PDB file of C-alpha atoms in Angstrom:
ATOM      1  CA  MET A   1       6.234   6.688 -13.489  1.00 85.00           C
ATOM      2  CA  ILE A   2       7.366   3.821 -15.675  1.00 87.00           C
ATOM      3  CA  GLN A   3       4.647   1.341 -16.659  1.00 92.00           C
ATOM      4  CA  ASP A   4       4.909  -2.178 -18.044  1.00 93.00           C
ATOM      5  CA  THR A   5       2.479  -5.055 -18.599  1.00 95.00           C
ATOM      6  CA  LEU A   6       2.849  -8.673 -17.566  1.00 95.00           C
ATOM      7  CA  GLN A   7       2.575 -10.890 -20.651  1.00 95.00           C
ATOM      8  CA  LYS A   8       2.342 -14.369 -19.080  1.00 94.00           C
ATOM      9  CA  ALA A   9       0.835 -15.799 -15.878  1.00 94.00           C
ATOM     10  CA  SER A  10       4.312 -16.621 -14.621  1.00 94.00           C
ATOM     11  CA  LEU A  11       6.029 -15.613 -11.389  1.00 95.00           C
ATOM     12  CA  ALA A  12       9.356 -15.851 -13.201  1.00 95.00           C
ATOM     13  CA  GLU A  13       8.064 -13.354 -15.769  1.00 94.00           C
ATOM     14  CA  LEU A  14       6.872 -11.098 -12.950  1.00 95.00           C
ATOM     15  CA  PHE A  15      10.290 -11.116 -11.276  1.00 93.00           C
ATOM     16  CA  SER A  16      11.955 -10.476 -14.617  1.00 92.00           C
ATOM     17  CA  LEU A  17       9.851  -7.334 -15.015  1.00 91.00           C
ATOM     18  CA  ILE A  18      10.611  -6.222 -11.463  1.00 90.00           C
ATOM     19  CA  GLU A  19      14.348  -6.593 -12.060  1.00 88.00           C
ATOM     20  CA  LYS A  20      14.113  -4.496 -15.249  1.00 85.00           C
ATOM     21  CA  LEU A  21      12.351  -1.601 -13.560  1.00 80.00           C
ATOM     22  CA  PRO A  22      14.221   1.300 -11.918  1.00 70.00           C
ATOM     23  CA  GLY A  23      16.148   0.894  -8.684  1.00 69.00           C
ATOM     24  CA  PRO A  24      18.558  -1.847  -7.564  1.00 71.00           C
ATOM     25  CA  GLN A  25      16.956  -2.775  -4.224  1.00 77.00           C
ATOM     26  CA  GLY A  26      14.825  -1.475  -1.377  1.00 83.00           C
ATOM     27  CA  HIS A  27      11.526  -1.315  -3.255  1.00 91.00           C
ATOM     28  CA  LEU A  28       8.166  -1.403  -1.570  1.00 95.00           C
ATOM     29  CA  PHE A  29       5.280  -3.092  -3.383  1.00 96.00           C
ATOM     30  CA  ARG A  30       1.536  -2.456  -3.395  1.00 97.00           C
ATOM     31  CA  GLY A  31      -1.095  -4.559  -5.141  1.00 97.00           C
ATOM     32  CA  GLN A  32      -4.408  -3.102  -6.326  1.00 96.00           C
ATOM     33  CA  ARG A  33      -7.153  -5.263  -7.771  1.00 95.00           C
ATOM     34  CA  ASN A  34      -8.155  -2.553 -10.245  1.00 97.00           C
ATOM     35  CA  ALA A  35      -5.345  -1.106 -12.355  1.00 96.00           C
ATOM     36  CA  ALA A  36      -7.377   2.048 -12.966  1.00 96.00           C
ATOM     37  CA  TRP A  37      -7.457   3.017  -9.295  1.00 95.00           C
ATOM     38  CA  SER A  38      -5.252   5.918  -8.275  1.00 95.00           C
ATOM     39  CA  LEU A  39      -2.776   5.901  -5.401  1.00 95.00           C
ATOM     40  CA  ILE A  40      -4.526   8.139  -2.893  1.00 94.00           C
ATOM     41  CA  PRO A  41      -4.476   7.626   0.893  1.00 94.00           C
ATOM     42  CA  THR A  42      -7.956   7.072   2.334  1.00 94.00           C
ATOM     43  CA  LEU A  43      -7.914  10.393   4.206  1.00 93.00           C
ATOM     44  CA  TYR A  44      -7.508  12.369   0.993  1.00 92.00           C
ATOM     45  CA  ARG A  45     -10.389  10.540  -0.688  1.00 92.00           C
ATOM     46  CA  LEU A  46     -12.748  12.264   1.743  1.00 89.00           C
ATOM     47  CA  THR A  47     -14.004  15.840   1.999  1.00 85.00           C
ATOM     48  CA  PRO A  48     -13.358  17.331   5.444  1.00 80.00           C
ATOM     49  CA  ASN A  49     -16.306  19.327   6.748  1.00 74.00           C
ATOM     50  CA  ILE A  50     -13.960  21.903   8.244  1.00 70.00           C
ATOM     51  CA  HIS A  51     -13.812  25.552   7.247  1.00 68.00           C
ATOM     52  CA  GLY A  52     -10.984  28.044   7.487  1.00 66.00           C
ATOM     53  CA  GLY A  53      -7.314  27.715   6.572  1.00 78.00           C
ATOM     54  CA  SER A  54      -5.806  25.863   3.627  1.00 84.00           C
ATOM     55  CA  ILE A  55      -6.952  22.486   2.297  1.00 87.00           C
ATOM     56  CA  ALA A  56      -3.940  20.888   3.970  1.00 86.00           C
ATOM     57  CA  GLU A  57      -4.795  22.464   7.332  1.00 88.00           C
ATOM     58  CA  SER A  58      -8.373  21.202   7.032  1.00 89.00           C
ATOM     59  CA  PHE A  59      -7.080  17.671   6.460  1.00 90.00           C
ATOM     60  CA  ASN A  60      -4.732  17.988   9.438  1.00 89.00           C
ATOM     61  CA  VAL A  61      -7.643  18.847  11.728  1.00 90.00           C
ATOM     62  CA  PHE A  62      -9.894  16.218  10.141  1.00 91.00           C
ATOM     63  CA  GLU A  63      -7.315  13.444  10.563  1.00 92.00           C
ATOM     64  CA  ALA A  64      -6.606  14.446  14.168  1.00 93.00           C
ATOM     65  CA  GLU A  65     -10.340  14.261  14.960  1.00 93.00           C
ATOM     66  CA  LEU A  66     -10.644  10.836  13.297  1.00 94.00           C
ATOM     67  CA  ILE A  67      -7.591   9.530  15.195  1.00 94.00           C
ATOM     68  CA  ASP A  68      -9.008  10.873  18.464  1.00 94.00           C
ATOM     69  CA  ARG A  69     -12.333   9.130  17.825  1.00 94.00           C
ATOM     70  CA  PHE A  70     -10.606   5.865  16.907  1.00 93.00           C
ATOM     71  CA  PHE A  71      -8.658   5.792  20.175  1.00 93.00           C
ATOM     72  CA  ARG A  72     -11.598   6.974  22.268  1.00 93.00           C
ATOM     73  CA  GLU A  73     -13.984   4.329  20.923  1.00 93.00           C
ATOM     74  CA  GLY A  74     -11.360   1.620  20.586  1.00 90.00           C
ATOM     75  CA  LEU A  75      -9.838   1.973  24.053  1.00 89.00           C
ATOM     76  CA  PRO A  76     -10.981  -1.468  25.361  1.00 89.00           C
ATOM     77  CA  TYR A  77      -9.416  -3.223  22.379  1.00 88.00           C
ATOM     78  CA  LEU A  78      -6.117  -1.383  21.878  1.00 86.00           C
ATOM     79  CA  PRO A  79      -2.863  -3.380  21.852  1.00 85.00           C
ATOM     80  CA  PRO A  80      -0.193  -2.352  24.389  1.00 87.00           C
ATOM     81  CA  ILE A  81       1.949  -0.041  22.256  1.00 87.00           C
ATOM     82  CA  SER A  82       3.121   3.465  23.102  1.00 89.00           C
ATOM     83  CA  ARG A  83       1.287   6.361  21.513  1.00 90.00           C
ATOM     84  CA  SER A  84       3.118   8.603  19.061  1.00 92.00           C
ATOM     85  CA  TYR A  85       2.296  10.427  15.836  1.00 92.00           C
ATOM     86  CA  SER A  86       3.376   7.482  13.648  1.00 91.00           C
ATOM     87  CA  ASN A  87       2.120   4.712  15.956  1.00 93.00           C
ATOM     88  CA  ASP A  88      -1.315   6.333  16.218  1.00 93.00           C
ATOM     89  CA  ARG A  89      -1.671   6.501  12.441  1.00 93.00           C
ATOM     90  CA  ALA A  90      -0.225   3.037  11.861  1.00 94.00           C
ATOM     91  CA  LEU A  91      -2.689   1.512  14.304  1.00 92.00           C
ATOM     92  CA  ALA A  92      -5.645   3.427  12.879  1.00 93.00           C
ATOM     93  CA  GLN A  93      -4.675   2.583   9.291  1.00 94.00           C
ATOM     94  CA  HIS A  94      -4.186  -1.086  10.104  1.00 92.00           C
ATOM     95  CA  PHE A  95      -7.717  -1.337  11.458  1.00 92.00           C
ATOM     96  CA  GLY A  96      -9.412   0.609   8.690  1.00 92.00           C
ATOM     97  CA  ALA A  97      -9.634   4.215   9.881  1.00 94.00           C
ATOM     98  CA  PRO A  98      -8.827   6.888   7.259  1.00 94.00           C
ATOM     99  CA  THR A  99      -5.278   8.273   7.466  1.00 95.00           C
ATOM    100  CA  ARG A 100      -2.701   9.816   5.157  1.00 92.00           C
ATOM    101  CA  LEU A 101      -0.803   6.491   5.040  1.00 94.00           C
ATOM    102  CA  LEU A 102      -0.682   3.897   2.276  1.00 95.00           C
ATOM    103  CA  ASP A 103      -0.100   0.169   2.898  1.00 95.00           C
ATOM    104  CA  TRP A 104       2.861  -1.509   1.163  1.00 97.00           C
ATOM    105  CA  SER A 105       4.865  -4.709   1.512  1.00 97.00           C
ATOM    106  CA  GLU A 106       8.548  -5.474   1.182  1.00 96.00           C
ATOM    107  CA  ASP A 107       7.528  -8.709  -0.570  1.00 96.00           C
ATOM    108  CA  PRO A 108       6.401  -8.470  -4.216  1.00 96.00           C
ATOM    109  CA  LEU A 109       4.547 -11.793  -3.927  1.00 97.00           C
ATOM    110  CA  VAL A 110       2.389 -10.430  -1.107  1.00 97.00           C
ATOM    111  CA  ALA A 111       1.523  -7.377  -3.205  1.00 97.00           C
ATOM    112  CA  THR A 112       0.723  -9.593  -6.188  1.00 97.00           C
ATOM    113  CA  PHE A 113      -1.591 -11.698  -4.012  1.00 96.00           C
ATOM    114  CA  PHE A 114      -3.616  -8.625  -3.044  1.00 96.00           C
ATOM    115  CA  ALA A 115      -3.720  -7.571  -6.714  1.00 97.00           C
ATOM    116  CA  VAL A 116      -5.108 -10.895  -8.013  1.00 96.00           C
ATOM    117  CA  GLU A 117      -6.944 -12.322  -4.999  1.00 93.00           C
ATOM    118  CA  GLN A 118     -10.313 -11.369  -6.484  1.00 92.00           C
ATOM    119  CA  TRP A 119      -9.362 -12.919  -9.819  1.00 92.00           C
ATOM    120  CA  GLU A 120     -12.981 -13.345 -10.921  1.00 91.00           C
ATOM    121  CA  THR A 121     -13.484  -9.565 -11.305  1.00 93.00           C
ATOM    122  CA  THR A 122     -13.415  -8.204 -14.853  1.00 95.00           C
ATOM    123  CA  THR A 123     -10.732  -5.533 -14.407  1.00 96.00           C
ATOM    124  CA  ASP A 124      -6.978  -5.613 -14.910  1.00 97.00           C
ATOM    125  CA  ALA A 125      -4.947  -5.502 -11.695  1.00 97.00           C
ATOM    126  CA  ALA A 126      -1.678  -3.749 -10.908  1.00 97.00           C
ATOM    127  CA  VAL A 127       1.397  -3.923  -8.717  1.00 97.00           C
ATOM    128  CA  PHE A 128       3.112  -0.626  -7.898  1.00 96.00           C
ATOM    129  CA  MET A 129       6.724  -0.483  -6.763  1.00 94.00           C
ATOM    130  CA  ILE A 130       8.587   2.453  -5.262  1.00 93.00           C
ATOM    131  CA  ILE A 131      11.767   3.372  -3.441  1.00 90.00           C
ATOM    132  CA  PRO A 132      10.595   6.272  -1.253  1.00 88.00           C
ATOM    133  CA  GLU A 133      12.720   9.368  -0.874  1.00 84.00           C
ATOM    134  CA  ALA A 134      13.215   8.747   2.847  1.00 82.00           C
ATOM    135  CA  ARG A 135      12.746   6.163   5.600  1.00 86.00           C
ATOM    136  CA  PHE A 136      11.923   7.947   8.833  1.00 84.00           C
ATOM    137  CA  ARG A 137       9.092   8.226  11.280  1.00 86.00           C
ATOM    138  CA  PRO A 138       7.075  11.268  10.134  1.00 82.00           C
ATOM    139  CA  GLU A 139       7.569  13.018  13.492  1.00 83.00           C
ATOM    140  CA  ASP A 140      11.351  12.870  12.955  1.00 83.00           C
ATOM    141  CA  VAL A 141      11.212  14.807   9.660  1.00 79.00           C
ATOM    142  CA  LYS A 142      11.808  18.546  10.069  1.00 72.00           C
ATOM    143  CA  ASP A 143      11.008  19.656   6.511  1.00 70.00           C
ATOM    144  CA  PHE A 144       8.629  17.832   4.159  1.00 71.00           C
ATOM    145  CA  LYS A 145       9.057  20.199   1.218  1.00 71.00           C
ATOM    146  CA  ALA A 146      11.427  17.948  -0.745  1.00 72.00           C
ATOM    147  CA  LEU A 147       9.725  14.705   0.320  1.00 79.00           C
ATOM    148  CA  GLN A 148       6.586  13.238  -1.220  1.00 81.00           C
ATOM    149  CA  SER A 149       6.856   9.711   0.166  1.00 85.00           C
ATOM    150  CA  ILE A 150       8.327   8.700   3.528  1.00 87.00           C
ATOM    151  CA  ALA A 151       8.422   5.034   4.500  1.00 92.00           C
ATOM    152  CA  PHE A 152       8.394   3.602   7.994  1.00 93.00           C
ATOM    153  CA  ARG A 153       7.956   0.173   9.511  1.00 93.00           C
ATOM    154  CA  PRO A 154       4.911  -0.173  11.767  1.00 92.00           C
ATOM    155  CA  PRO A 155       5.146  -1.891  15.144  1.00 91.00           C
ATOM    156  CA  ALA A 156       4.065  -5.547  15.168  1.00 90.00           C
ATOM    157  CA  ILE A 157       0.518  -4.690  16.229  1.00 88.00           C
ATOM    158  CA  ASP A 158      -0.604  -8.220  15.433  1.00 88.00           C
ATOM    159  CA  ARG A 159       0.642 -11.240  13.503  1.00 92.00           C
ATOM    160  CA  ARG A 160      -0.515  -9.839  10.169  1.00 91.00           C
ATOM    161  CA  ILE A 161       2.170  -7.126  10.183  1.00 92.00           C
ATOM    162  CA  PRO A 162       5.214  -9.456  10.069  1.00 94.00           C
ATOM    163  CA  ALA A 163       3.365 -12.069   7.994  1.00 94.00           C
ATOM    164  CA  GLN A 164       2.731  -9.497   5.250  1.00 93.00           C
ATOM    165  CA  ARG A 165       6.105  -7.749   5.711  1.00 95.00           C
ATOM    166  CA  SER A 166       4.106  -4.563   6.050  1.00 95.00           C
ATOM    167  CA  MET A 167       5.409  -1.053   5.526  1.00 95.00           C
ATOM    168  CA  PHE A 168       3.576   2.263   5.444  1.00 95.00           C
ATOM    169  CA  THR A 169       4.282   5.363   3.428  1.00 94.00           C
ATOM    170  CA  PHE A 170       3.358   8.788   4.749  1.00 90.00           C
ATOM    171  CA  HIS A 171       2.257  11.490   2.317  1.00 87.00           C
ATOM    172  CA  PRO A 172       2.038  15.143   3.370  1.00 83.00           C
ATOM    173  CA  HIS A 173      -0.528  17.317   1.602  1.00 82.00           C
ATOM    174  CA  GLU A 174       1.395  19.489  -0.841  1.00 78.00           C
ATOM    175  CA  PRO A 175       0.708  22.045  -2.263  1.00 78.00           C
ATOM    176  CA  LYS A 176      -1.260  23.097   0.793  1.00 80.00           C
ATOM    177  CA  ASP A 177      -3.963  25.030  -1.050  1.00 84.00           C
ATOM    178  CA  GLN A 178      -4.689  22.549  -3.859  1.00 85.00           C
ATOM    179  CA  PRO A 179      -6.424  19.130  -4.027  1.00 87.00           C
ATOM    180  CA  PHE A 180      -4.235  16.118  -3.321  1.00 87.00           C
ATOM    181  CA  VAL A 181      -2.467  14.896  -6.464  1.00 89.00           C
ATOM    182  CA  PRO A 182      -2.499  11.079  -6.887  1.00 92.00           C
ATOM    183  CA  LEU A 183       0.984   9.622  -6.563  1.00 92.00           C
ATOM    184  CA  GLU A 184       1.035   8.143 -10.065  1.00 93.00           C
ATOM    185  CA  GLN A 185       0.459  11.615 -11.531  1.00 91.00           C
ATOM    186  CA  ARG A 186       3.558  13.088  -9.882  1.00 87.00           C
ATOM    187  CA  PRO A 187       6.706  13.332 -12.014  1.00 84.00           C
ATOM    188  CA  ASN A 188       9.149  13.576  -9.110  1.00 85.00           C
ATOM    189  CA  ILE A 189       8.186  10.914  -6.576  1.00 86.00           C
ATOM    190  CA  GLY A 190      10.616   8.152  -5.607  1.00 84.00           C
ATOM    191  CA  ILE A 191      14.387   8.418  -5.481  1.00 82.00           C
ATOM    192  CA  ASN A 192      16.446   9.161  -8.587  1.00 80.00           C
ATOM    193  CA  VAL A 193      18.237   6.113 -10.017  1.00 79.00           C
ATOM    194  CA  SER A 194      20.110   5.289 -13.208  1.00 70.00           C
ATOM    195  CA  ASN A 195      17.879   4.842 -16.249  1.00 65.00           C
ATOM    196  CA  PRO A 196      16.923   1.133 -16.268  1.00 58.00           C
ATOM    197  CA  HIS A 197      16.806   1.012 -20.069  1.00 56.00           C
ATOM    198  CA  GLY A 198      20.426   2.029 -20.561  1.00 55.00           C
ATOM    199  CA  ALA A 199      19.603   5.265 -22.335  1.00 56.00           C
ATOM    200  CA  GLY A 200      21.641   7.420 -19.977  1.00 59.00           C
ATOM    201  CA  GLY A 201      20.342   9.934 -17.494  1.00 66.00           C
ATOM    202  CA  SER A 202      18.171   8.981 -14.565  1.00 76.00           C
ATOM    203  CA  ALA A 203      14.659   7.867 -13.742  1.00 81.00           C
ATOM    204  CA  ARG A 204      12.456   7.837 -10.677  1.00 83.00           C
ATOM    205  CA  ALA A 205      12.266   4.550  -8.761  1.00 87.00           C
ATOM    206  CA  PHE A 206       8.512   4.365  -9.164  1.00 91.00           C
ATOM    207  CA  ALA A 207       6.792   1.921 -11.505  1.00 92.00           C
ATOM    208  CA  LYS A 208       3.527   0.130 -12.243  1.00 95.00           C
ATOM    209  CA  ILE A 209       3.105  -3.412 -13.547  1.00 96.00           C
ATOM    210  CA  VAL A 210      -0.310  -4.050 -15.077  1.00 97.00           C
ATOM    211  CA  ILE A 211      -1.669  -7.598 -14.731  1.00 97.00           C
ATOM    212  CA  PRO A 212      -4.240  -8.268 -17.482  1.00 97.00           C
ATOM    213  CA  GLN A 213      -7.504  -9.814 -16.288  1.00 97.00           C
ATOM    214  CA  PRO A 214      -7.039 -13.166 -18.108  1.00 96.00           C
ATOM    215  CA  LEU A 215      -3.800 -13.803 -16.151  1.00 97.00           C
ATOM    216  CA  LYS A 216      -5.180 -13.200 -12.667  1.00 96.00           C
ATOM    217  CA  GLU A 217      -6.617 -16.625 -11.868  1.00 94.00           C
ATOM    218  CA  GLN A 218      -3.483 -18.531 -12.864  1.00 94.00           C
ATOM    219  CA  LEU A 219      -1.287 -16.162 -10.888  1.00 95.00           C
ATOM    220  CA  PHE A 220      -3.583 -16.589  -7.874  1.00 93.00           C
ATOM    221  CA  LEU A 221      -3.279 -20.378  -8.131  1.00 92.00           C
ATOM    222  CA  ARG A 222       0.506 -20.240  -8.460  1.00 94.00           C
ATOM    223  CA  LEU A 223       0.732 -18.036  -5.378  1.00 95.00           C
ATOM    224  CA  SER A 224      -1.565 -20.375  -3.441  1.00 91.00           C
ATOM    225  CA  ARG A 225       0.662 -23.355  -4.259  1.00 91.00           C
ATOM    226  CA  ILE A 226       3.662 -21.680  -2.631  1.00 93.00           C
ATOM    227  CA  GLY A 227       1.785 -20.561   0.463  1.00 92.00           C
ATOM    228  CA  ILE A 228       1.043 -16.949  -0.457  1.00 94.00           C
ATOM    229  CA  ASP A 229      -2.562 -17.090   0.684  1.00 91.00           C
ATOM    230  CA  ARG A 230      -5.004 -15.813   3.310  1.00 90.00           C
ATOM    231  CA  ARG A 231      -4.115 -18.660   5.681  1.00 89.00           C
ATOM    232  CA  ASN A 232      -0.524 -17.420   5.961  1.00 91.00           C
ATOM    233  CA  LEU A 233      -0.976 -13.677   5.432  1.00 92.00           C
ATOM    234  CA  PHE A 234      -3.831 -13.410   7.946  1.00 91.00           C
ATOM    235  CA  PRO A 235      -2.788 -15.816  10.727  1.00 87.00           C
ATOM    236  CA  GLY A 236      -5.798 -17.095  12.664  1.00 87.00           C
ATOM    237  CA  LEU A 237      -9.155 -18.699  12.022  1.00 86.00           C
ATOM    238  CA  ASP A 238     -10.389 -15.769   9.921  1.00 86.00           C
ATOM    239  CA  GLY A 239      -7.497 -16.349   7.530  1.00 84.00           C
ATOM    240  CA  VAL A 240      -8.050 -20.113   7.431  1.00 86.00           C
ATOM    241  CA  GLY A 241     -11.745 -19.629   6.707  1.00 87.00           C
ATOM    242  CA  ALA A 242     -11.124 -17.036   3.989  1.00 84.00           C
ATOM    243  CA  ASP A 243      -8.456 -19.238   2.392  1.00 81.00           C
ATOM    244  CA  THR A 244     -10.791 -22.251   2.414  1.00 86.00           C
ATOM    245  CA  ALA A 245     -13.530 -20.195   0.719  1.00 86.00           C
ATOM    246  CA  ALA A 246     -11.080 -18.858  -1.896  1.00 80.00           C
ATOM    247  CA  ARG A 247      -9.814 -22.355  -2.699  1.00 78.00           C
ATOM    248  CA  ALA A 248     -13.367 -23.640  -3.009  1.00 83.00           C
ATOM    249  CA  LEU A 249     -14.144 -20.871  -5.510  1.00 78.00           C
ATOM    250  CA  SER A 250     -11.070 -21.731  -7.575  1.00 72.00           C
ATOM    251  CA  GLY A 251     -11.612 -25.512  -7.349  1.00 69.00           C
ATOM    252  CA  GLN A 252      -8.331 -26.008  -5.434  1.00 67.00           C
ATOM    253  CA  TRP A 253      -9.601 -26.840  -1.951  1.00 55.00           C
ATOM    254  CA  MET A 254      -7.574 -30.001  -1.386  1.00 53.00           C
TER     255      MET A 254
END
């Protein structure tokens, strides 16, 4: 994974970094408010209380039980979409249940917003960018052995999905008998592209941009001024209320 650091609280500087990093187009972006956090799907952060079989098989059973509980308990509130392997996990992930999916956006500004939204915290933030090895629904993939990241577009469950230009990546548990390896620690994730620094050879289309803590507030304010805020990314009164509170905290409520 290539890593770089934003030097100025400038969206132009951010886009300049993005354009320098590997891969011509088709990136997905993910913002994290703490640059030290690893890229691990919520399912794999847990310890399944299931015995027998490999670690991967235990997670398969654990996830299936969590999905079953989500749909059983959530039945009165479910949107009218057809059930399938990918739809079930997209819906569960969207509403906070643990799955093997990670949330991404096709819009780097949306990812940057999620990275710096809590600008008052004392940690650096980060934006990850990746071109996954494949774009398929997981149930349409016959062999996962050569694939570590598979992207798919979720159904428009609610207005947040299109507003945030949401995408999910699916991550199988490999190797099956070992703990899940965080994505940023994997040398061969993301498609192969030409070396972005002109040194010949190739590089993986997977990168991390660190946003130092002192730059977060100004980036948050710049994003707010162009409408990248809770009001627009979370359509509805909850989003309006959260945006009003955030602007009050930053002194930009007018």
